[in-house]
PDB file of C-alpha atoms and ligand atoms in Angstrom:
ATOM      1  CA  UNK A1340       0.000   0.000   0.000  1.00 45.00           C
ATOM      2  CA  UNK A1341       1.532   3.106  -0.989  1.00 63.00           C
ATOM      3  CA  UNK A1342       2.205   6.040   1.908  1.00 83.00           C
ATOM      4  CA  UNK A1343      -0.505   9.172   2.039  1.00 93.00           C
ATOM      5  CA  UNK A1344       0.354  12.362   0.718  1.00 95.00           C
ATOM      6  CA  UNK A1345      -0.157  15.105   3.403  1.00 97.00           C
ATOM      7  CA  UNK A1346      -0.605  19.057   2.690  1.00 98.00           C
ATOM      8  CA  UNK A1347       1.666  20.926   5.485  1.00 98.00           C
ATOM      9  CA  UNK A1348       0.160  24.316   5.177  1.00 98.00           C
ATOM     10  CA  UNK A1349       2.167  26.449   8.118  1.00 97.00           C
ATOM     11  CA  UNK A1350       3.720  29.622   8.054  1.00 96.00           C
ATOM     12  CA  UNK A1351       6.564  29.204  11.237  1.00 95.00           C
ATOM     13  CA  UNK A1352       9.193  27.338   9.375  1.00 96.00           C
ATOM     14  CA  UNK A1353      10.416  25.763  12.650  1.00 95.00           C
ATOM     15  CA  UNK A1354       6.752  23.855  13.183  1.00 94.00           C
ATOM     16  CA  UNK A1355       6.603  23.400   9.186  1.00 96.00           C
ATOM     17  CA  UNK A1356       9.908  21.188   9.310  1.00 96.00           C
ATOM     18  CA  UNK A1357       9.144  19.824  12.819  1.00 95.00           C
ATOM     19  CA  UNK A1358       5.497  18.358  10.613  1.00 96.00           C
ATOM     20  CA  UNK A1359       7.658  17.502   7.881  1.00 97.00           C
ATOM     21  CA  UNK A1360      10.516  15.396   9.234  1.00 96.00           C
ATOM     22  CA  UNK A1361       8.070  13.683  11.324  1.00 96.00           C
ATOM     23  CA  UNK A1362       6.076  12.517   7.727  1.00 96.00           C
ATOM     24  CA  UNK A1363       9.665  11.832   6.067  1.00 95.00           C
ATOM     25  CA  UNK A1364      10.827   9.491   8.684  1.00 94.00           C
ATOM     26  CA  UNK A1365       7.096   7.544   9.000  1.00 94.00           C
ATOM     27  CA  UNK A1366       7.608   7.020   4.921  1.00 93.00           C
ATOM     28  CA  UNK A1367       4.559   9.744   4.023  1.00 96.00           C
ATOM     29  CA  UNK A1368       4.725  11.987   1.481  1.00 95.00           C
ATOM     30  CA  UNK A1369       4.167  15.641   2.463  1.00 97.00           C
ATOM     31  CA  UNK A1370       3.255  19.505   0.179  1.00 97.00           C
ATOM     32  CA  UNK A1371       3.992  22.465   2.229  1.00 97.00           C
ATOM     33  CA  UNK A1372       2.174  25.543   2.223  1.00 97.00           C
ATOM     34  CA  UNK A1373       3.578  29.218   3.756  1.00 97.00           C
ATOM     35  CA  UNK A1374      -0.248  31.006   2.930  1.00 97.00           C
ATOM     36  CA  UNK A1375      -3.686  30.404   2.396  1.00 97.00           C
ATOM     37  CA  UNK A1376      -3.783  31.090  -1.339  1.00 96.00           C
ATOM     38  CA  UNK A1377      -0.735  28.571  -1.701  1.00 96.00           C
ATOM     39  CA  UNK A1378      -2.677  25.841   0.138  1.00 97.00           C
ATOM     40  CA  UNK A1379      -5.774  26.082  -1.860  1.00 94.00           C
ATOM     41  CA  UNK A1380      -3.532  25.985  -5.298  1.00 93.00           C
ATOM     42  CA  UNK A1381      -2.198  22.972  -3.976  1.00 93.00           C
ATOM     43  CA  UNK A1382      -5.102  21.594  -2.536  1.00 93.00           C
ATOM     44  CA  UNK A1383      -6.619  21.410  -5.983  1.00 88.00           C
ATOM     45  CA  UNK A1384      -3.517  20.742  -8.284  1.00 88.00           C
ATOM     46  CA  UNK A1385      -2.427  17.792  -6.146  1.00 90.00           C
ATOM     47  CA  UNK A1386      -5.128  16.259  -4.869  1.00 88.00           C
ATOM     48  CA  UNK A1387      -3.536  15.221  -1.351  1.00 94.00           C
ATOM     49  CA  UNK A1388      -4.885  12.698   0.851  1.00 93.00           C
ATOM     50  CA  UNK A1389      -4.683  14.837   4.413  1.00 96.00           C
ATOM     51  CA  UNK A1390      -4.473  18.750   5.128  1.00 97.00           C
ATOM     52  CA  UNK A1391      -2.831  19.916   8.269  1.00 97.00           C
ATOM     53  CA  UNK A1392      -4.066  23.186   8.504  1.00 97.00           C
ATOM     54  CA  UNK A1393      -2.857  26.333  11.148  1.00 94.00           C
ATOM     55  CA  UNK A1394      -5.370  28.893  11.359  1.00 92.00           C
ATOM     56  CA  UNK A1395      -3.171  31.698  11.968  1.00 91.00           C
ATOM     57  CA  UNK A1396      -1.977  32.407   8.205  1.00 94.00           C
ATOM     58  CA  UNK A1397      -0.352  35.822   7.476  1.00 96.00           C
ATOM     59  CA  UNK A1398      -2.643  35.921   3.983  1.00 97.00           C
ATOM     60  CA  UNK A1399      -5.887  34.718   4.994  1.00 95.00           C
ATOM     61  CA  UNK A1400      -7.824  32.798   8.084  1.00 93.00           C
ATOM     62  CA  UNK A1401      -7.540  29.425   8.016  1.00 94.00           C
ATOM     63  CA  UNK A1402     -11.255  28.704   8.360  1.00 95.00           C
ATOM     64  CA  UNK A1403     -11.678  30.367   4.865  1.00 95.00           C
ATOM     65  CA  UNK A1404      -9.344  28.164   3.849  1.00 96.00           C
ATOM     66  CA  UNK A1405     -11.427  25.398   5.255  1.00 96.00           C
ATOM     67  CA  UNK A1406     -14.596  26.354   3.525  1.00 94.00           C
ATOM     68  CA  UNK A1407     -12.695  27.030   0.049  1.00 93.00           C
ATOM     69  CA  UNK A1408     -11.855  23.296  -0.013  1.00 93.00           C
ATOM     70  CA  UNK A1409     -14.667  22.021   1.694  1.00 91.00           C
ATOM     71  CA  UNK A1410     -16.603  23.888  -1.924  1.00 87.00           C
ATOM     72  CA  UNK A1411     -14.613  21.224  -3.913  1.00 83.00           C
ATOM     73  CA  UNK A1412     -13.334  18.452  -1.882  1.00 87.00           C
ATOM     74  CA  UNK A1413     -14.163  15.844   1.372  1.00 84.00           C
ATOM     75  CA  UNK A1414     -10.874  15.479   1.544  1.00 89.00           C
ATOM     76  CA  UNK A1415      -9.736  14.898   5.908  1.00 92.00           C
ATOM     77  CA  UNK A1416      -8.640  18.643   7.441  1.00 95.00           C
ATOM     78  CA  UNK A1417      -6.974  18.618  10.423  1.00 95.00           C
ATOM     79  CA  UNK A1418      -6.773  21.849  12.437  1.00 94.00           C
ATOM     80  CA  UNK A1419      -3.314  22.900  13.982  1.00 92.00           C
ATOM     81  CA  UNK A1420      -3.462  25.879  15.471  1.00 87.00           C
ATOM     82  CA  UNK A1421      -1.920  28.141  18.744  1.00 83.00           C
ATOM     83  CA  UNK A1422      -5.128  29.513  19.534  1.00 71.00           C
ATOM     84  CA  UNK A1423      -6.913  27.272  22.317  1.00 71.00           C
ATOM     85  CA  UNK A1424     -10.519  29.429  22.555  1.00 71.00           C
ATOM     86  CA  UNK A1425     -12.965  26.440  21.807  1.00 75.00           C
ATOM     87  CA  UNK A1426     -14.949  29.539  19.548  1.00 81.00           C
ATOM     88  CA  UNK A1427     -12.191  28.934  16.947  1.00 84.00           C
ATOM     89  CA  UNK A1428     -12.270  25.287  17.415  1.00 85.00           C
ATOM     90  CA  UNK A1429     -15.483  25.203  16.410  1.00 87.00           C
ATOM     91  CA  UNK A1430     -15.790  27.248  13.772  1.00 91.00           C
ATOM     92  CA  UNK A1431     -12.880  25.055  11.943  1.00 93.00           C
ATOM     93  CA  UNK A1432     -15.088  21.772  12.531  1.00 92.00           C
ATOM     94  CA  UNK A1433     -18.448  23.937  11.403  1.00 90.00           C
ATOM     95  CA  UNK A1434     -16.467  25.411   8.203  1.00 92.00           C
ATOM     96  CA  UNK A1435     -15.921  21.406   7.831  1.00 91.00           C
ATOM     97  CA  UNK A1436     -12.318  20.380   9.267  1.00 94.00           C
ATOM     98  CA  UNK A1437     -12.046  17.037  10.896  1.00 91.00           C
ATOM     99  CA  UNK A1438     -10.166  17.571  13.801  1.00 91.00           C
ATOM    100  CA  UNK A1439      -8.079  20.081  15.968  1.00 91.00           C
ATOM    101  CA  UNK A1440      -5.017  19.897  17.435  1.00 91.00           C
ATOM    102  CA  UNK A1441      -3.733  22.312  20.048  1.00 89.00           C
ATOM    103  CA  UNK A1442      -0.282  24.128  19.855  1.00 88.00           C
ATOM    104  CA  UNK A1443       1.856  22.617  21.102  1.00 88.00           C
ATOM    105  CA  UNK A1444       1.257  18.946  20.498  1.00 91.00           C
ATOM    106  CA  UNK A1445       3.641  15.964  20.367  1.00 92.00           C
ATOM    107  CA  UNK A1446       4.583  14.175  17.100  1.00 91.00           C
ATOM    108  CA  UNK A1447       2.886  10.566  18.238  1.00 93.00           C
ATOM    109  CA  UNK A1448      -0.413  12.459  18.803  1.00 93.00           C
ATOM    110  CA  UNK A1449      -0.194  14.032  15.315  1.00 94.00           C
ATOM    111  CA  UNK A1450       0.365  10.699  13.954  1.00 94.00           C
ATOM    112  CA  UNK A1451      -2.400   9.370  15.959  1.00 92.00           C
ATOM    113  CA  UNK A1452      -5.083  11.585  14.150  1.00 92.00           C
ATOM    114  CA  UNK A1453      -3.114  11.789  10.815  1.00 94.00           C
ATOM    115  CA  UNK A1454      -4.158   7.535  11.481  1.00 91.00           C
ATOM    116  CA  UNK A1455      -7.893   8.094  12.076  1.00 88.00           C
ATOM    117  CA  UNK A1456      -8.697  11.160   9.564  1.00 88.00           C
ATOM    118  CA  UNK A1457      -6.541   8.400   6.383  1.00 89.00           C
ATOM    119  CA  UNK A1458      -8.915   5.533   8.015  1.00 84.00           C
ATOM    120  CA  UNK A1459     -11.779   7.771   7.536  1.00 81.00           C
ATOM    121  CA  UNK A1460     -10.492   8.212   4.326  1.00 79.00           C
ATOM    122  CA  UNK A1461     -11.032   4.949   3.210  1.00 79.00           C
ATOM    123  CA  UNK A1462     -14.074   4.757   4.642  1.00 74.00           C
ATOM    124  CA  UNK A1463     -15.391   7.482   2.716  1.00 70.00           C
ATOM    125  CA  UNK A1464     -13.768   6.229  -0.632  1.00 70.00           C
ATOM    126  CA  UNK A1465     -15.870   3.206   0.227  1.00 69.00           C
ATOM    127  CA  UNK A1466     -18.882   5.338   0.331  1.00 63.00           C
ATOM    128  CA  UNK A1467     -20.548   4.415  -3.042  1.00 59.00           C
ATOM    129  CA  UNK A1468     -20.924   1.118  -1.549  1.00 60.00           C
ATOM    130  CA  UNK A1469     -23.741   0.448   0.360  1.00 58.00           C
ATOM    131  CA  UNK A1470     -22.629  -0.111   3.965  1.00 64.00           C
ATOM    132  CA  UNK A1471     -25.747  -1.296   6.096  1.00 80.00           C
ATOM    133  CA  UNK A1472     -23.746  -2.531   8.882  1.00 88.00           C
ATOM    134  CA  UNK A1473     -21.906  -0.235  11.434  1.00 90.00           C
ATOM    135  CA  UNK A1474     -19.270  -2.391  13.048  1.00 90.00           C
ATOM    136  CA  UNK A1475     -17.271  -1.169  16.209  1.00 92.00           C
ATOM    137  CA  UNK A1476     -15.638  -3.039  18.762  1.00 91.00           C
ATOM    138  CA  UNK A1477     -18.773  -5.045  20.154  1.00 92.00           C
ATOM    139  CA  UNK A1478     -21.082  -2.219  18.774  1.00 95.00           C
ATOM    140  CA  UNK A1479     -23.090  -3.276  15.739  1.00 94.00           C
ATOM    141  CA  UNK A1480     -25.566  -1.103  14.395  1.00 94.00           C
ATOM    142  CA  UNK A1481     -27.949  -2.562  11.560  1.00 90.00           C
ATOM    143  CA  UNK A1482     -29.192   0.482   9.709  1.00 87.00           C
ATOM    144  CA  UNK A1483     -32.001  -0.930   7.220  1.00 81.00           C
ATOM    145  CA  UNK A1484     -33.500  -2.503  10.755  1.00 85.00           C
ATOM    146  CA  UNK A1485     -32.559   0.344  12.892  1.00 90.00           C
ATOM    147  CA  UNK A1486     -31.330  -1.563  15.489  1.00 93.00           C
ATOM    148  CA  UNK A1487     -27.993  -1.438  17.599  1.00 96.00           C
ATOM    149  CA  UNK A1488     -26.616  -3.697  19.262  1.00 95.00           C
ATOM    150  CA  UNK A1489     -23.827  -4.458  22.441  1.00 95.00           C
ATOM    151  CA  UNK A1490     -21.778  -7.185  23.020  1.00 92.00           C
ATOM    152  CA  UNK A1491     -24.231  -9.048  21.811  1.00 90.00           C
ATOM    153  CA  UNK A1492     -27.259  -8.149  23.370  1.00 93.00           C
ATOM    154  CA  UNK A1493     -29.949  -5.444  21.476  1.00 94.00           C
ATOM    155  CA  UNK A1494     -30.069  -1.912  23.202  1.00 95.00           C
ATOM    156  CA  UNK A1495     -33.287  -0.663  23.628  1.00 94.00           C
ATOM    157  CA  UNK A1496     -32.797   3.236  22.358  1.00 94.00           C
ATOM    158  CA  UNK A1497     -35.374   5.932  22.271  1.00 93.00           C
ATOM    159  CA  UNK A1498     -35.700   7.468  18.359  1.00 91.00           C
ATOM    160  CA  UNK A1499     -33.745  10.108  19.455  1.00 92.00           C
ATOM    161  CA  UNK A1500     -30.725   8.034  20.681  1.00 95.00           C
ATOM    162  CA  UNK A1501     -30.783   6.254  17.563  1.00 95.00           C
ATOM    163  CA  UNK A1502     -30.628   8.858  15.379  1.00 93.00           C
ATOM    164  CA  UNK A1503     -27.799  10.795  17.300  1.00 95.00           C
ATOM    165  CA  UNK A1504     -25.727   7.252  17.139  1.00 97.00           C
ATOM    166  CA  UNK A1505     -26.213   6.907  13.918  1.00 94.00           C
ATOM    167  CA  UNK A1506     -24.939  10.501  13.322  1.00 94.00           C
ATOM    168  CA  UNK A1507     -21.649   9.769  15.283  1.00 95.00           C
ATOM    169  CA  UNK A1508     -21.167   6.056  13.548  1.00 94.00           C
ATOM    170  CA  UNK A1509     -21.443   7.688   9.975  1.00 89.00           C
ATOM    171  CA  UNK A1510     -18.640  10.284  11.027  1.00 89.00           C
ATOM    172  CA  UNK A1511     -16.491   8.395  12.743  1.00 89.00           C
ATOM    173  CA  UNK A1512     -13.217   9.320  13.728  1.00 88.00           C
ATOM    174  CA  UNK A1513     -14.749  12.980  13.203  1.00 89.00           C
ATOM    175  CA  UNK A1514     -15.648  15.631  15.908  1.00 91.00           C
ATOM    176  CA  UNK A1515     -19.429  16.537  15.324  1.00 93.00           C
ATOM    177  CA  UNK A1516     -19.682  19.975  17.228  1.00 91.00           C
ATOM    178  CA  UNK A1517     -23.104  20.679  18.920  1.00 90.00           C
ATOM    179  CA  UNK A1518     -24.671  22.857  16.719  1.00 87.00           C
ATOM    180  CA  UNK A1519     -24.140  20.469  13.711  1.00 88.00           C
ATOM    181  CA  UNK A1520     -25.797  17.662  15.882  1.00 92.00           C
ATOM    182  CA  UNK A1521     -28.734  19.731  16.727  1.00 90.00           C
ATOM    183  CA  UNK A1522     -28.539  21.016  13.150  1.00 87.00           C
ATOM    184  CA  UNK A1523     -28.769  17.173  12.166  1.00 88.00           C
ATOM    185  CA  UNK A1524     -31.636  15.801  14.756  1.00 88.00           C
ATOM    186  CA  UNK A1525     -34.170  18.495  15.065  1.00 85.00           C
ATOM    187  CA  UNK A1526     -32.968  20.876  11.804  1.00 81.00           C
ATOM    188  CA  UNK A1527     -32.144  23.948  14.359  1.00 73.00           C
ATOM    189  CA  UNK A1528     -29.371  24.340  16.419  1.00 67.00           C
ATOM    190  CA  UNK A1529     -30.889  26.723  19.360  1.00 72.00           C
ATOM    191  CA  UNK A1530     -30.034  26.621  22.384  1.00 73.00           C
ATOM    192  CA  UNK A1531     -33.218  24.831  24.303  1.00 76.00           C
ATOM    193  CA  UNK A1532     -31.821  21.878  22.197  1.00 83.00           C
ATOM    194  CA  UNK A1533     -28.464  22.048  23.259  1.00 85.00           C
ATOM    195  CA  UNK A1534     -29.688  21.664  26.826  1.00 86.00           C
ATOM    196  CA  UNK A1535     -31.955  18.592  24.813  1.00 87.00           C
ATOM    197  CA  UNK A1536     -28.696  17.126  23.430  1.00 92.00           C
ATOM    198  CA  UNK A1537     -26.835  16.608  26.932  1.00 92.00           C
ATOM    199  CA  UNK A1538     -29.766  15.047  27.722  1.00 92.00           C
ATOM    200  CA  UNK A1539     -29.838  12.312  25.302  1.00 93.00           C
ATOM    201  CA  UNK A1540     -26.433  12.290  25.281  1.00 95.00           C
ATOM    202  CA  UNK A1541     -25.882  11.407  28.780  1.00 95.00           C
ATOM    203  CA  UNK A1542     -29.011   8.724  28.547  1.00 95.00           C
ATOM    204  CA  UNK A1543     -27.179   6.901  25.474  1.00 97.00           C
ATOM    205  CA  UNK A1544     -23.806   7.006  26.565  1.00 96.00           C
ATOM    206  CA  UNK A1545     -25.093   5.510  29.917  1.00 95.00           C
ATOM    207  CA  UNK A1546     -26.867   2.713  27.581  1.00 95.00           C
ATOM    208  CA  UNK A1547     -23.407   2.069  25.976  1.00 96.00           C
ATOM    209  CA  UNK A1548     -21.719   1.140  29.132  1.00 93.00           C
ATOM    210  CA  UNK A1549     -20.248  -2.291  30.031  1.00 87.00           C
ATOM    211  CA  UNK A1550     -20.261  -4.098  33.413  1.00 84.00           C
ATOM    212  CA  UNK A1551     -17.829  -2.127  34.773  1.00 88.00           C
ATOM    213  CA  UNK A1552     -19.635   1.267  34.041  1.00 87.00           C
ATOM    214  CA  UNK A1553     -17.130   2.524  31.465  1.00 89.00           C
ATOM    215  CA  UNK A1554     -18.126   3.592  27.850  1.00 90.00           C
ATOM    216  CA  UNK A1555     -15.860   3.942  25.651  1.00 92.00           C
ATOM    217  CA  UNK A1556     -17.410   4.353  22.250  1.00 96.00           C
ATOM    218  CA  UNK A1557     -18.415   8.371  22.654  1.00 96.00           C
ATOM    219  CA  UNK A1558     -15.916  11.077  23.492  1.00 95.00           C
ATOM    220  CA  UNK A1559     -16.532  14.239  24.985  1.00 93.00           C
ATOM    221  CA  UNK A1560     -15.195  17.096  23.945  1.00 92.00           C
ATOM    222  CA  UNK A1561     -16.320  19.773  26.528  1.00 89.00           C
ATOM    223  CA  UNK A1562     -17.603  22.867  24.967  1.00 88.00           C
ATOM    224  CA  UNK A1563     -17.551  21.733  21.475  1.00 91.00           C
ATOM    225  CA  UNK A1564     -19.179  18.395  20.936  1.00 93.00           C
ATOM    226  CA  UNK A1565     -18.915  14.516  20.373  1.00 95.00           C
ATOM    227  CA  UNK A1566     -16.514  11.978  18.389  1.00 95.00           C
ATOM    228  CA  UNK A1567     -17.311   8.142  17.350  1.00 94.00           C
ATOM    229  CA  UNK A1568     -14.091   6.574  18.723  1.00 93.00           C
ATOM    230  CA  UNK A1569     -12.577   3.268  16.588  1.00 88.00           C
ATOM    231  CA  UNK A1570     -12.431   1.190  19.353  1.00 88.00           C
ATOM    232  CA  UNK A1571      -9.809  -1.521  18.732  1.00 74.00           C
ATOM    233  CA  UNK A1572     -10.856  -5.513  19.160  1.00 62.00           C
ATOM    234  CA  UNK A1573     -14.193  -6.922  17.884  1.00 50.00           C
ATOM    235  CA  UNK A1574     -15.743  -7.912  21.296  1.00 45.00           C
ATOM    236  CA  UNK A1575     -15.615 -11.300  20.389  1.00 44.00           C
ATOM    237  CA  UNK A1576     -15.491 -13.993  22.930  1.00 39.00           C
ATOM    238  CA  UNK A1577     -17.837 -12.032  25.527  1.00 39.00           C
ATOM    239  CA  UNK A1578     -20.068 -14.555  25.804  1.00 37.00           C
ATOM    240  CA  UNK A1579     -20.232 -14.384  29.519  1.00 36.00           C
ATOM    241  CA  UNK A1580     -23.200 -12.552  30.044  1.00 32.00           C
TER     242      UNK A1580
HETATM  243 CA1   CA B 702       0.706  30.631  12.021  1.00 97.27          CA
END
C-alpha cells in the first residue's frame, strides 16, 4: 500500500519542518504551504490525501481556507493551530475540518489523528458502496432494521438516541460539534436543544456502558461536541453474560 500524501500548510518554518521530518521518517509523502492562497492551489492541483491546517496564516484565516476546499473536496482537514478558545475550534469543525489539534502537540499524537482522519479516508472512498452494517468493537448497528446492538445483546434506544448514534457512527473518527448535531436531529441548532442534546447524550452514553460502568465508544469534547471513537478488538469472545 503506498504512503498518504499530506498538505503541510504552516507559516513558522520551525513547526513546518518539525510536521515535515516527522512525515519523512514515517515514509509519508508531504506539500507544504507558507499562505492560504498557496494551500488552496495545492489543494486542488495535487489532490492530497490529508491537510494539516494552522489557522493563523499571514494571507488569509484558516477557516476560509477550510470552507474554500470544503466547496470542492471531502478530503480529511486537520486543524493545527496556537489559539486554544474552543470559539475557533469550532468554527474550523463547522467550516468542515475534521479535527483540531492544540499548539503545542507531540509528534505521536499528530500521527495518531493523521491515522484516524486516512482511516476515515477509506471509509469514505468506500462510500458508493452500500454499507448497512456499522461495526465497532462489540457495537453493531444494523441500519435498514434500525437496530444497535452491544456485546451481543440489542439496546433498547429511544428514536432520538438512535438517530444521534447513527450521526456519530457515519462520522467516525470525526468531531461533530453541537450545533451540527442539533442542526442534524431536530434541523435547528438553538439553544433549548443544546440543553436537549446533553440530555440524550448522557441517557445513550449511559446505555453504551459495560459491566464495569465505562463507555468507551463516545468522546466528549467539553464545549464543542462529540466523536465516534474506533475502538480496537471486535468484542468477540464475551459470551459471559
Ligand atoms: Ca501561524
Amino acid at each position: 500500500m503506498s504512503k498518504a500524501t499530506i498538505l503541510v500548510v504552516e507559516d513558522d518554518p520551525s513547526v513546518r519542518n518539525l510536521i515535515t521530518t516527522t512525515l519523512k521518517m514515517y515514509g509519508y509523502g508531504f506539500l507544504t504551504a507558507g499562505n492560504g492562497q498557496s494551500a488552496i492551489m495545492q489543494a486542488a492541483s495535487h489532490n492530497p490525501d490529508v491537510i494539516f491546517l494552522d489557522l493563523g496564516l499571514p494571507d488569509m484565516d484558516g477557516v476560509d481556507v477550510i470552507r474554500r476546499v470544503r466547496e470542492w473536496s471531502e478530503l480529511p482537514i486537520i486543524v493545527i493551530s496556537a489559539r486554544s478558545e474552543e470559539t475557533d475550534k469550532i468554527e474550523a469543525l463547522d467550516a468542515g475540518a475534521d479535527d483540531y489539534l492544540t499548539k503545542p502537540f507531540s509528534v505521536e499524537e499528530l500521527l495518531a489523528r493523521l491515522r484516524v482522519s486516512l482511516r476515515r479516508l477509506a471509509l469514505l472512498k468506500k462510500a458508493g458502496e452500500p454499507c448497512p452494517t456499522f461495526i465497532n468493537g462489540g457495537l453493531v448497528i444494523d441500519f435498514p432494521a434500525e437496530t444497535v446492538t452491544l456485546d451481543g445483546r440489542e439496546l433498547h434506544l429511544t428514536p432520538i438516541e438512535y438517530k444521534l448514534i447513527s450521526l456519530l457512527a457515519k462520522n467516525e473518527g470525526k468531531v461533530l460539534t453541537y450545533p451540527y448535531i442539533t442542526k442534524a436531529i431536530w434541523g435547528e441548532s438553538a439553544e433549548s436543544e443544546m440543553a436537549s442534546l446533553r440530555v440524550f447524550m448522557a441517557t445513550l452514553r449511559k446505555k453504551l456502558e459495560d459491566k464495569e460502568g465505562s463507555q468507551k465508544f463516545i468522546q466528549t469534547h467539553i464545549g464543542i461536541g462529540y466523536r465516534m471513537l474506533k475502538v480496537e478488538g471486535t468484542g468477540a469472545g464475551r459470551e459471559d453474560g
